[in-house]
Coordinates of C-alpha atoms in Angstrom, one line a residue:
M5 CA 0.0 0.0 0.0
A6 CA 1.4 3.4 -1.1
A7 CA 1.1 6.3 1.4
P8 CA 1.2 9.7 -0.4
K9 CA 1.7 11.6 2.8
K10 CA 4.9 9.6 3.5
G11 CA 6.1 10.3 0.0
R12 CA 5.6 14.1 0.3
S13 CA 7.2 14.1 3.8
A14 CA 10.2 12.3 2.6
S15 CA 10.6 14.6 -0.4
A16 CA 10.3 17.7 1.9
Q17 CA 12.9 16.3 4.3
S18 CA 15.4 15.3 1.5
K19 CA 15.6 18.7 -0.2
P20 CA 16.2 21.4 2.4
G21 CA 19.3 22.4 0.5
R22 CA 17.2 23.9 -2.2
S23 CA 15.7 26.5 0.1
L24 CA 19.1 27.3 1.6
A25 CA 20.6 27.7 -1.8
L26 CA 17.7 30.0 -2.8
I27 CA 18.1 32.4 0.1
L28 CA 21.9 32.3 -0.3
I29 CA 21.5 33.3 -4.0
A30 CA 19.1 36.1 -2.9
I31 CA 21.6 37.5 -0.4
V32 CA 24.5 37.4 -2.8
G33 CA 22.5 39.0 -5.6
L34 CA 21.2 41.8 -3.4
T35 CA 24.7 42.4 -1.9
G36 CA 26.1 42.5 -5.4
G37 CA 23.5 45.1 -6.4
M38 CA 24.3 47.2 -3.4
F39 CA 28.0 47.3 -4.3
A40 CA 27.3 47.8 -8.0
T41 CA 25.2 50.9 -7.3
G42 CA 27.6 52.2 -4.7
D43 CA 24.9 52.5 -2.0
T44 CA 26.7 50.5 0.6
T45 CA 25.2 52.2 3.6
P46 CA 21.6 53.1 4.5
R47 CA 20.6 56.6 3.9
L48 CA 20.2 58.5 7.2
G49 CA 17.4 60.8 8.1
I50 CA 17.7 64.3 9.5
D51 CA 17.7 63.3 13.1
L52 CA 20.7 61.0 12.5
A53 CA 22.7 62.7 9.7
G54 CA 21.9 66.3 10.8
G55 CA 20.1 68.9 8.8
T56 CA 17.1 71.2 9.0
S57 CA 13.4 70.4 9.4
I58 CA 10.8 73.0 8.5
T59 CA 7.1 72.8 9.4
L60 CA 4.8 74.9 7.3
E61 CA 1.1 75.4 8.0
A62 CA -1.4 76.2 5.3
K63 CA -3.6 79.3 5.5
A64 CA -7.1 79.6 4.1
D65 CA -6.7 81.7 1.0
Q66 CA -9.4 83.5 -1.0
G67 CA -10.5 81.2 -3.8
S68 CA -8.2 78.3 -2.6
A69 CA -9.5 75.6 -0.2
I70 CA -7.3 73.6 2.0
N71 CA -7.9 70.1 0.6
K72 CA -5.8 67.1 -0.3
A73 CA -5.4 68.1 -4.0
N74 CA -4.0 71.5 -3.1
M75 CA -1.8 70.1 -0.4
D76 CA -0.4 67.5 -2.8
T77 CA 0.2 70.1 -5.4
A78 CA 2.0 72.3 -2.9
V79 CA 4.2 69.3 -1.8
E80 CA 5.2 68.7 -5.5
I81 CA 6.1 72.3 -6.1
M82 CA 8.1 72.6 -2.9
N83 CA 9.9 69.4 -3.7
R84 CA 10.9 70.8 -7.1
R85 CA 12.0 74.0 -5.4
V86 CA 14.3 72.2 -3.1
N87 CA 15.6 70.0 -5.9
G88 CA 16.3 73.1 -7.9
L89 CA 18.9 73.9 -5.2
G90 CA 20.6 70.6 -6.0
V91 CA 19.2 68.9 -2.8
S92 CA 18.2 65.5 -4.1
E93 CA 17.8 63.9 -0.7
A94 CA 15.4 66.4 0.8
E95 CA 12.0 65.1 2.0
V96 CA 8.8 67.0 1.5
Q97 CA 5.6 65.4 2.9
T98 CA 2.3 66.3 4.4
Q99 CA 1.5 66.0 8.1
G100 CA -2.2 65.9 8.9
D101 CA -4.6 68.0 6.9
R102 CA -2.8 71.4 6.8
N103 CA 0.9 71.0 7.6
I104 CA 3.9 70.2 5.3
I105 CA 7.2 69.0 6.7
V106 CA 10.4 69.8 4.7
N107 CA 13.5 67.9 5.8
I108 CA 16.8 69.2 4.3
P109 CA 19.9 67.1 5.0
K110 CA 23.3 68.5 6.0
G111 CA 25.6 69.8 3.4
T112 CA 22.9 72.2 2.1
N113 CA 22.7 76.0 2.7
S114 CA 19.8 75.7 5.1
K115 CA 19.2 79.5 5.0
E116 CA 18.9 79.5 1.3
A117 CA 16.7 76.4 1.3
R118 CA 14.5 77.9 4.0
D119 CA 14.1 81.1 2.0
Q120 CA 13.1 79.1 -1.1
V121 CA 10.7 76.7 0.7
G122 CA 9.3 79.2 3.2
T123 CA 8.5 81.7 0.5
T124 CA 5.2 80.2 -0.3
A125 CA 2.8 82.9 -1.5
K126 CA 1.6 83.2 -5.1
L127 CA 3.8 84.8 -7.8
Y128 CA 2.6 87.7 -9.9
F129 CA 4.0 90.0 -12.5
R130 CA 2.8 93.6 -11.7
P131 CA 3.6 96.9 -13.5
V132 CA 5.8 99.3 -11.5
L133 CA 4.0 102.6 -11.0
A134 CA 6.6 104.2 -8.7
S135 CA 9.7 103.2 -6.8
E136 CA 12.4 104.8 -4.6
P137 CA 15.0 103.7 -2.0
T138 CA 14.1 103.7 1.6
G139 CA 16.0 103.6 4.9
S140 CA 19.3 105.2 6.0
A141 CA 21.4 103.1 3.6
A142 CA 19.4 104.3 0.5
G143 CA 20.8 107.1 -1.6
T144 CA 19.1 109.1 -4.3
P145 CA 20.2 107.7 -7.6
P146 CA 20.6 110.0 -10.6
S147 CA 17.6 110.4 -12.9
P148 CA 17.9 107.9 -15.7
S149 CA 17.3 108.5 -19.4
A150 CA 14.4 107.0 -21.3
S151 CA 16.7 104.4 -22.9
G152 CA 17.4 102.8 -19.6
S153 CA 21.1 103.7 -19.4
P154 CA 23.1 102.7 -16.3
S155 CA 22.1 104.2 -13.0
A156 CA 23.4 103.9 -9.5
S157 CA 21.1 100.9 -8.8
P158 CA 21.5 98.2 -11.4
S159 CA 18.6 95.8 -12.1
P160 CA 17.9 93.4 -14.9
S161 CA 16.2 94.1 -18.1
A162 CA 13.7 91.9 -19.9
G163 CA 13.7 91.2 -23.6
A164 CA 12.9 88.8 -26.3
S165 CA 16.4 88.3 -27.4
G166 CA 18.4 88.8 -24.3
S167 CA 19.9 92.1 -25.3
G168 CA 19.8 95.2 -23.2
S169 CA 21.8 97.2 -20.9
G170 CA 21.0 95.1 -17.9
E171 CA 20.7 98.2 -15.7
K172 CA 17.8 99.6 -13.7
A173 CA 15.8 102.5 -14.9
T174 CA 14.8 103.8 -11.5
S175 CA 14.6 107.1 -9.7
S176 CA 13.4 108.3 -6.4
T177 CA 9.9 108.9 -7.6
S178 CA 6.6 109.2 -5.8
P179 CA 3.1 109.8 -7.1
S180 CA 2.5 113.4 -8.0
A181 CA -0.6 115.4 -8.7
S182 CA -0.2 114.9 -12.4
A183 CA 0.0 111.8 -14.5
T184 CA 3.8 112.1 -14.6
S185 CA 6.7 111.1 -12.4
Q186 CA 9.6 113.5 -12.5
G187 CA 8.9 114.4 -16.1
R188 CA 8.2 110.8 -17.3
A189 CA 4.8 110.6 -18.8
V190 CA 2.6 107.6 -18.1
T191 CA 0.8 106.5 -21.3
D192 CA -2.9 106.2 -21.6
A193 CA -2.6 102.4 -22.0
L194 CA -1.0 102.1 -18.5
K195 CA -3.5 104.6 -17.0
A196 CA -6.3 102.3 -18.1
D197 CA -4.9 99.6 -15.7
A198 CA -3.7 101.7 -12.8
T199 CA -2.2 105.1 -12.4
P200 CA -0.4 106.3 -9.2
S201 CA -1.6 109.8 -8.4
A202 CA -2.4 111.9 -5.4
S203 CA -5.4 113.2 -7.1
A204 CA -8.8 111.7 -7.2
S205 CA -8.8 111.9 -11.0
A206 CA -6.2 109.1 -11.3
A207 CA -7.1 106.8 -8.5
P208 CA -5.6 103.3 -8.5
S209 CA -7.8 100.4 -9.6
G210 CA -7.3 98.5 -6.4
S211 CA -5.9 98.8 -2.9
A212 CA -3.0 97.6 -0.9
S213 CA -1.8 97.7 2.7
A214 CA 1.6 97.4 4.4
G215 CA -0.1 96.5 7.6
G216 CA -2.5 93.8 6.5
T217 CA -5.6 96.0 6.2
A218 CA -6.4 96.6 2.5
P219 CA -7.3 100.3 2.0
T220 CA -10.3 101.0 -0.2
D221 CA -9.6 104.6 -1.3
E222 CA -6.9 106.2 -3.3
A223 CA -5.7 108.4 -0.4
S224 CA -5.0 105.3 1.7
V225 CA -2.8 103.6 -0.9
Q226 CA -0.9 106.8 -1.4
A227 CA -0.4 107.1 2.4
Q228 CA 0.8 103.5 2.6
Y229 CA 3.4 104.1 -0.1
A230 CA 4.5 107.4 1.3
S231 CA 5.0 106.0 4.8
L232 CA 6.5 102.6 3.8
D233 CA 10.0 102.1 5.2
C234 CA 11.3 98.9 3.7
S235 CA 14.5 99.1 5.7
K236 CA 12.5 97.7 8.7
E237 CA 11.9 93.9 8.6
S238 CA 8.6 94.2 10.5
V239 CA 7.3 96.6 7.8
R240 CA 8.6 94.5 4.9
L241 CA 6.8 91.3 6.2
K242 CA 3.5 93.1 6.0
A243 CA 4.0 95.0 2.8
G244 CA 1.1 94.3 0.4
E245 CA -0.6 91.9 2.8
G246 CA -4.3 91.5 2.1
A247 CA -4.2 93.0 -1.4
K248 CA -6.0 91.0 -4.1
P249 CA -4.3 90.4 -7.6
E250 CA -6.7 93.0 -9.2
H251 CA -5.7 95.7 -6.7
T252 CA -2.9 98.2 -6.7
T253 CA -0.5 97.4 -3.9
V254 CA 2.9 98.2 -2.4
G255 CA 5.9 96.1 -2.0
C256 CA 9.6 96.0 -1.0
G257 CA 12.6 94.8 -2.9
D258 CA 16.3 94.4 -2.2
I259 CA 18.4 95.9 -5.1
Q260 CA 22.1 95.2 -4.5
G261 CA 21.8 95.7 -0.7
V262 CA 19.5 98.7 -0.8
W263 CA 15.8 98.3 0.0
Y264 CA 13.4 99.9 -2.4
K265 CA 9.7 100.5 -2.0
Y266 CA 7.4 100.0 -4.9
L267 CA 3.9 101.1 -5.9
L268 CA 2.6 98.3 -8.0
G269 CA -0.3 98.0 -10.4
P270 CA -2.8 95.1 -10.7
A271 CA -1.3 91.8 -11.5
A272 CA -0.9 91.4 -15.3
V273 CA 0.4 87.8 -15.4
D274 CA 0.0 85.1 -12.9
G275 CA 3.0 83.0 -11.9
T276 CA 1.1 79.8 -12.8
E277 CA 1.4 80.9 -16.5
V278 CA 5.2 80.5 -16.4
D279 CA 5.8 77.1 -17.9
K280 CA 9.6 77.0 -17.4
A281 CA 12.4 79.2 -16.2
Q282 CA 16.1 78.5 -16.0
A283 CA 19.4 80.1 -15.4
V284 CA 21.8 80.1 -18.4
F285 CA 25.2 81.7 -19.0
D286 CA 25.4 83.8 -22.2
T287 CA 28.8 83.2 -23.8
Q288 CA 27.9 84.8 -27.2
T289 CA 27.2 88.4 -26.1
A290 CA 29.2 88.2 -22.8
A291 CA 26.0 89.2 -21.0
G292 CA 26.8 86.8 -18.2
W293 CA 24.1 84.9 -16.3
Q294 CA 20.6 85.3 -17.5
V295 CA 17.2 83.9 -16.7
T296 CA 15.1 82.6 -19.5
M297 CA 11.3 82.3 -19.3
T298 CA 8.8 80.3 -21.3
F299 CA 5.1 81.2 -20.9
S300 CA 1.9 79.2 -21.5
D301 CA -0.2 80.3 -24.5
K302 CA -2.5 82.3 -22.2
G303 CA 0.5 83.8 -20.3
A304 CA 2.3 84.7 -23.5
K305 CA -0.6 86.9 -24.7
K306 CA -0.9 88.6 -21.3
F307 CA 2.9 89.2 -21.2
A308 CA 2.9 90.6 -24.7
D309 CA 0.1 93.0 -23.8
I310 CA 1.7 94.3 -20.6
T311 CA 5.2 94.6 -22.0
G312 CA 3.8 96.5 -25.0
K313 CA 2.2 99.0 -22.6
L314 CA 5.3 99.3 -20.4
A315 CA 7.6 99.9 -23.3
Q316 CA 5.8 103.2 -24.1
N317 CA 6.9 104.7 -20.8
Q318 CA 10.0 106.0 -19.1
A319 CA 11.5 104.6 -15.9
P320 CA 10.3 103.3 -13.6
Q321 CA 6.9 102.9 -15.4
N322 CA 8.6 100.7 -18.0
E323 CA 9.4 98.1 -15.4
F324 CA 7.4 95.1 -14.2
G325 CA 7.8 93.8 -10.6
I326 CA 8.1 90.0 -10.1
V327 CA 6.3 89.9 -6.7
L328 CA 6.4 86.9 -4.4
D329 CA 4.9 87.0 -0.9
G330 CA 4.7 90.8 -1.1
E331 CA 8.4 91.1 -1.9
V332 CA 9.6 92.3 -5.3
V333 CA 12.3 89.7 -6.1
S334 CA 13.1 91.4 -9.4
S335 CA 12.0 94.5 -11.4
P336 CA 13.3 94.3 -15.0
Y337 CA 12.5 97.0 -17.5
V338 CA 11.4 96.5 -21.1
S339 CA 12.0 98.5 -24.2
S340 CA 9.6 96.8 -26.6
S341 CA 6.7 94.4 -26.6
I342 CA 7.8 90.8 -26.0
T343 CA 5.9 88.3 -28.1
G344 CA 6.2 84.6 -28.8
G345 CA 5.9 83.4 -25.2
Q346 CA 9.7 83.5 -24.5
A347 CA 11.7 86.2 -22.7
Q348 CA 14.9 86.5 -20.8
I349 CA 16.0 88.7 -17.9
S350 CA 19.6 89.9 -18.1
G351 CA 21.6 92.0 -15.8
S352 CA 24.4 91.9 -13.2
F353 CA 23.5 88.4 -12.0
T354 CA 25.7 86.0 -10.2
Q355 CA 25.1 82.4 -10.8
E356 CA 23.4 82.0 -7.5
E357 CA 21.1 85.0 -8.0
A358 CA 20.1 83.7 -11.5
Q359 CA 19.4 80.2 -10.2
N360 CA 17.3 81.6 -7.3
L361 CA 15.2 83.8 -9.5
A362 CA 14.7 80.9 -12.0
N363 CA 13.5 78.7 -9.1
M364 CA 11.1 81.3 -7.9
L365 CA 9.7 81.8 -11.4
S366 CA 9.4 78.0 -12.1
Y367 CA 8.1 76.9 -8.7
G368 CA 6.7 80.1 -7.1
A369 CA 3.0 79.7 -7.8
L370 CA 1.5 77.6 -5.0
P371 CA -2.2 76.8 -4.7
L372 CA -2.1 77.8 -1.0
S373 CA -0.4 80.3 1.2
F374 CA 1.7 79.0 4.1
H375 CA 3.4 80.3 7.2
E376 CA 6.4 78.9 8.9
Q377 CA 5.3 77.1 12.1
S378 CA 8.7 75.8 13.3
V379 CA 12.2 75.3 12.2
T380 CA 14.4 72.6 13.8
T381 CA 18.1 72.3 13.1
V382 CA 20.0 69.2 14.1
S383 CA 23.7 69.3 14.0
A384 CA 25.7 66.5 12.5
A385 CA 27.4 65.9 15.9
L386 CA 24.0 65.5 17.6
G387 CA 22.8 63.2 14.8
G388 CA 26.0 61.1 15.2
D389 CA 25.4 60.8 18.9
Q390 CA 21.8 59.7 18.4
L391 CA 22.9 57.1 15.8
R392 CA 25.6 55.7 18.2
A393 CA 23.0 55.5 21.0
G394 CA 20.6 53.7 18.7
L395 CA 23.2 51.2 17.5
L396 CA 24.3 50.7 21.1
A397 CA 20.7 50.0 22.2
G398 CA 20.3 47.5 19.3
A399 CA 23.6 45.8 20.2
I400 CA 22.5 45.4 23.8
G401 CA 19.1 44.1 22.8
L402 CA 20.7 41.6 20.4
A403 CA 23.2 40.5 23.1
L404 CA 20.5 39.9 25.6
V405 CA 18.5 37.8 23.1
I406 CA 21.6 35.7 22.3
I407 CA 22.4 35.1 26.0
Y408 CA 18.8 34.0 26.6
L409 CA 18.9 31.6 23.6
V410 CA 22.2 30.1 24.5
A411 CA 21.2 29.6 28.2
Y412 CA 17.8 28.1 27.4
Y413 CA 18.2 26.3 24.0
R414 CA 22.0 25.5 24.1
G415 CA 22.8 23.8 20.7
L416 CA 19.6 25.0 19.1
S417 CA 20.7 28.6 19.8
L418 CA 23.3 28.1 16.9
I419 CA 20.4 27.8 14.5
A420 CA 18.6 30.8 16.0
I421 CA 21.8 33.0 15.9
A422 CA 22.5 32.0 12.3
S423 CA 18.9 32.9 11.4
L424 CA 19.2 36.3 13.1
L425 CA 22.4 37.0 11.2
V426 CA 20.7 36.1 7.9
S427 CA 17.8 38.4 8.8
A428 CA 20.1 41.2 9.8
A429 CA 22.0 40.9 6.5
L430 CA 18.8 41.0 4.4
T431 CA 17.6 44.0 6.4
Y432 CA 20.8 46.0 6.0
V433 CA 21.1 45.3 2.2
L434 CA 17.4 46.2 1.5
M435 CA 17.6 49.4 3.6
S436 CA 20.7 50.4 1.6
L437 CA 19.0 49.7 -1.7
L438 CA 15.7 51.3 -0.7
G439 CA 17.3 54.7 0.0
P440 CA 17.9 55.7 -3.6
A441 CA 15.1 53.5 -4.9
I442 CA 12.1 54.9 -2.9
G443 CA 13.7 57.6 -0.8
F444 CA 13.7 55.6 2.4
A445 CA 15.8 57.3 5.2
L446 CA 16.8 55.5 8.3
N447 CA 15.8 57.8 11.2
L448 CA 15.8 57.2 15.0
P449 CA 12.3 55.7 15.1
A450 CA 13.3 53.4 12.3
V451 CA 16.2 52.2 14.3
C452 CA 13.7 51.6 17.2
G453 CA 11.6 49.5 14.8
A454 CA 14.7 47.4 13.9
I455 CA 15.4 46.8 17.6
V456 CA 11.8 45.7 18.2
A457 CA 12.1 43.4 15.2
I458 CA 14.9 41.5 16.9
G459 CA 12.4 40.3 19.5
I460 CA 9.7 39.5 16.8
T461 CA 12.2 37.4 14.8
A462 CA 13.5 35.5 17.9
D463 CA 9.9 34.8 18.9
S464 CA 9.3 32.9 15.6
F465 CA 12.3 30.7 16.3
I466 CA 11.1 30.0 19.9
V467 CA 7.7 29.0 18.7
Y468 CA 9.2 26.4 16.3
F469 CA 11.7 25.1 18.9
E470 CA 9.0 24.7 21.5
R471 CA 6.8 22.8 19.1
V472 CA 9.7 20.4 18.3
R473 CA 10.4 19.9 22.0
D474 CA 6.7 19.2 22.6
E475 CA 6.9 16.4 20.1
I476 CA 10.0 15.0 21.8
R477 CA 8.1 15.1 25.1
E478 CA 5.5 12.9 23.5
G479 CA 8.1 10.3 22.9
R480 CA 9.0 10.9 19.2
S481 CA 12.5 10.9 17.8
L482 CA 13.9 14.2 16.4
R483 CA 13.4 13.7 12.7
P484 CA 9.7 13.0 12.8
A485 CA 9.3 15.6 15.6
V486 CA 10.8 18.3 13.3
E487 CA 8.4 17.6 10.5
R488 CA 5.3 17.1 12.7
A489 CA 6.0 20.3 14.7
W490 CA 6.4 22.5 11.5
P491 CA 2.7 22.7 10.4
R492 CA 1.6 23.8 13.8
A493 CA 4.5 26.2 14.3
R494 CA 4.0 27.6 10.8
R495 CA 0.4 28.5 11.5
T496 CA 1.3 30.3 14.7
I497 CA 4.2 32.2 13.1
L498 CA 2.1 33.3 10.2
V499 CA -0.8 34.5 12.4
S500 CA 1.7 36.4 14.7
D501 CA 3.5 38.0 11.9
F502 CA 0.3 38.9 10.1
V503 CA -0.9 40.8 13.2
S504 CA 2.5 42.6 13.5
F505 CA 2.5 43.5 9.8
L506 CA -1.1 44.7 10.0
A507 CA -0.3 47.0 12.9
A508 CA 2.7 48.3 11.0
A509 CA 0.6 49.0 7.9
V510 CA -2.1 50.8 9.8
L511 CA 0.5 52.9 11.7
F512 CA 2.2 53.8 8.4
V513 CA -1.1 54.9 6.8
V514 CA -2.5 56.9 9.7
T515 CA 0.7 58.7 10.8
V516 CA 3.2 61.0 9.1
G517 CA 6.8 62.1 9.5
K518 CA 9.2 60.1 11.5
V519 CA 6.7 57.6 12.9
Q520 CA 6.3 56.3 9.4
G521 CA 10.0 55.3 9.6
F522 CA 9.2 53.1 12.6
A523 CA 6.2 51.5 10.9
F524 CA 8.1 50.9 7.6
T525 CA 11.0 49.2 9.4
L526 CA 8.7 47.1 11.5
G527 CA 6.7 46.0 8.4
L528 CA 9.9 45.2 6.4
T529 CA 11.5 43.1 9.2
T530 CA 8.2 41.3 9.7
V531 CA 8.1 40.2 6.1
L532 CA 11.8 39.2 6.3
D533 CA 11.0 37.1 9.4
V534 CA 8.6 35.0 7.4
V535 CA 11.1 34.6 4.6
V536 CA 14.0 33.6 6.9
V537 CA 11.9 31.1 8.9
F538 CA 10.5 29.4 5.8
F539 CA 13.7 29.4 3.7
F540 CA 16.4 29.2 6.3
T541 CA 15.4 28.2 9.8
K542 CA 13.2 25.3 8.8
P543 CA 15.6 23.8 6.2
L544 CA 18.5 24.2 8.6
M545 CA 16.5 22.5 11.4
T546 CA 15.9 19.6 9.0
L547 CA 19.6 19.2 8.3
A548 CA 20.4 19.5 12.0
A549 CA 18.0 16.6 12.8
R550 CA 20.2 14.3 10.7
R551 CA 23.3 15.0 12.8
K552 CA 24.0 12.7 15.6
F553 CA 24.6 15.5 18.1
F554 CA 21.0 16.6 17.8
A555 CA 19.3 13.3 16.8
D556 CA 20.7 11.4 19.8
G557 CA 19.6 14.2 22.1
H558 CA 23.0 15.3 23.5
K559 CA 22.6 17.1 26.8
W560 CA 24.1 20.3 25.2
S561 CA 21.9 20.1 22.1
G562 CA 18.8 21.5 23.8
L563 CA 16.8 18.4 22.8
D564 CA 17.8 16.0 25.5
P565 CA 14.7 13.8 26.0
K566 CA 15.6 13.2 29.6
S567 CA 15.9 16.8 30.5
L568 CA 12.7 17.5 28.6
G569 CA 10.8 14.8 30.6
A570 CA 10.0 12.8 27.5
K571 CA 7.7 9.8 27.6
P572 CA 9.1 6.4 26.6
P573 CA 9.4 6.0 22.9
L574 CA 6.1 5.3 21.1
R575 CA 5.8 1.8 19.9
R576 CA 3.2 0.2 17.7
T577 CA 1.4 -2.9 19.0
R578 CA 0.8 -5.7 16.5
R579 CA -2.1 -8.1 16.4
P580 CA -1.2 -11.8 16.4
A581 CA -1.2 -13.4 13.0
G582 CA -3.9 -16.0 12.0
P583 CA -7.5 -16.4 13.1
V584 CA -8.5 -15.6 16.6
A585 CA -9.4 -18.7 18.7
G586 CA -12.9 -18.6 20.1
P587 CA -15.3 -20.9 21.9
V588 CA -16.1 -24.2 20.2
E589 CA -19.6 -25.3 19.9
T590 CA -20.6 -29.0 20.0
K591 CA -23.6 -30.6 18.7
E592 CA -25.1 -33.7 20.3
A593 CA -26.4 -36.4 18.1

């Protein structure tokens, strides 16, 4: 009689080498990939490597709701901003419904990155109606000519071909009673949009406020401009606050170390209509660093209209202010209408200045406004101390587990320790590869997750070992005990690991920030625990059962039947061969 179960059992016992070879190939392949890519160490998070963490909170904006779509768009734009600085390892992610966390690693100019990321208001192109220097450091530059010849305060020019003097056409102007500013006439086309004037006959088409209260009459906006002192930071932060795009407003701008105040007309072009901006170095005309812009179809038409109107005026009414968060980041002038949807800003740019302006133009238009809630800077020294503390805690935890295994399971502890080493190797290699692959960064909570995983992995070995020892206590020899214990231990291990993985998955989904690192590491090590137990621990246990040291139950093997209180060996009782004798009946004649 053939017994299928015995055949399958024998096959499973005779081929444990296949599973061991499979996991060995996996380790070698992953390790080879790690060295081939050069990612030989896990990528460290801000709290371990050092860096800056910025928390931004969304503010309810007119016409923009705080919802998941807008928050995701803001994260994407901020991520491109930071990457524009060459920071490829920065992390930008949402936290809750209205917060965004930006983690910038060490080695980056944290102030520059903070300025780029923290500048979160919408971007607008506004015509300049008047401008002048403010504060004690500001001087009165000479009155420029209509051609935009060099003045004391250089600023870029905008053009379709990149040509131009690259100097600012600016004077210490203020709105006068007439439609002129120090002899420079304002054309009717520009008057139709907004005209700075102290008279009621040329009232601006909107309102602005340096203090957050949007004025509604022409006298108020004139008073705001007249009293605006951009040399004071507290005043600069509130300049233009509360003004709508269709309103005239005020703003401040830093021109080569001198703060200028601006009176700005209604927004002519929205920052969202800039498709692309980049910093380039002009080697043909020796113009130096320039910023090229490409507009959308809608933006190209608007830009052509406004530059056509500005080109008819003298300085500063031939300038447009690029306004971000109430600050005029640049105020180039134009000499002709710029058509075709492409333009470039040239001037006395350094490479850094050109790149910063290009980043603002490319990534400046966010769907929401944000304010900086907190900024945390972790030094590399502190991060190194935290990493050493985490590794020390892990080493202590691992040592305690090994001491327990050796003391309680003796020879079996060799199998458990080998399994732990395989699990640790897989965890390390995968963490190193997942850094560049999905942006995983090992932070302090992730280290805690790895430490917790030591106990979870050791628990799986203990479950299996105890099942085997229970079978030996029932009087079975080691080889059948190993196979009979496996199905029961396997179910327990799978259920236990499933609960751990489910908890890690839920924690990863419902939390944000550093807690996700703990959840991800816990989930990863739980999956690896199943892999190691199935493809390494069980086959290795099968091979060990064939060795005399374990099979005979040596007292140091951890499987000594006597020390386990085993029953006498189970023996089968056989029925006697032949018919069973019974009572004999007799029949009388």
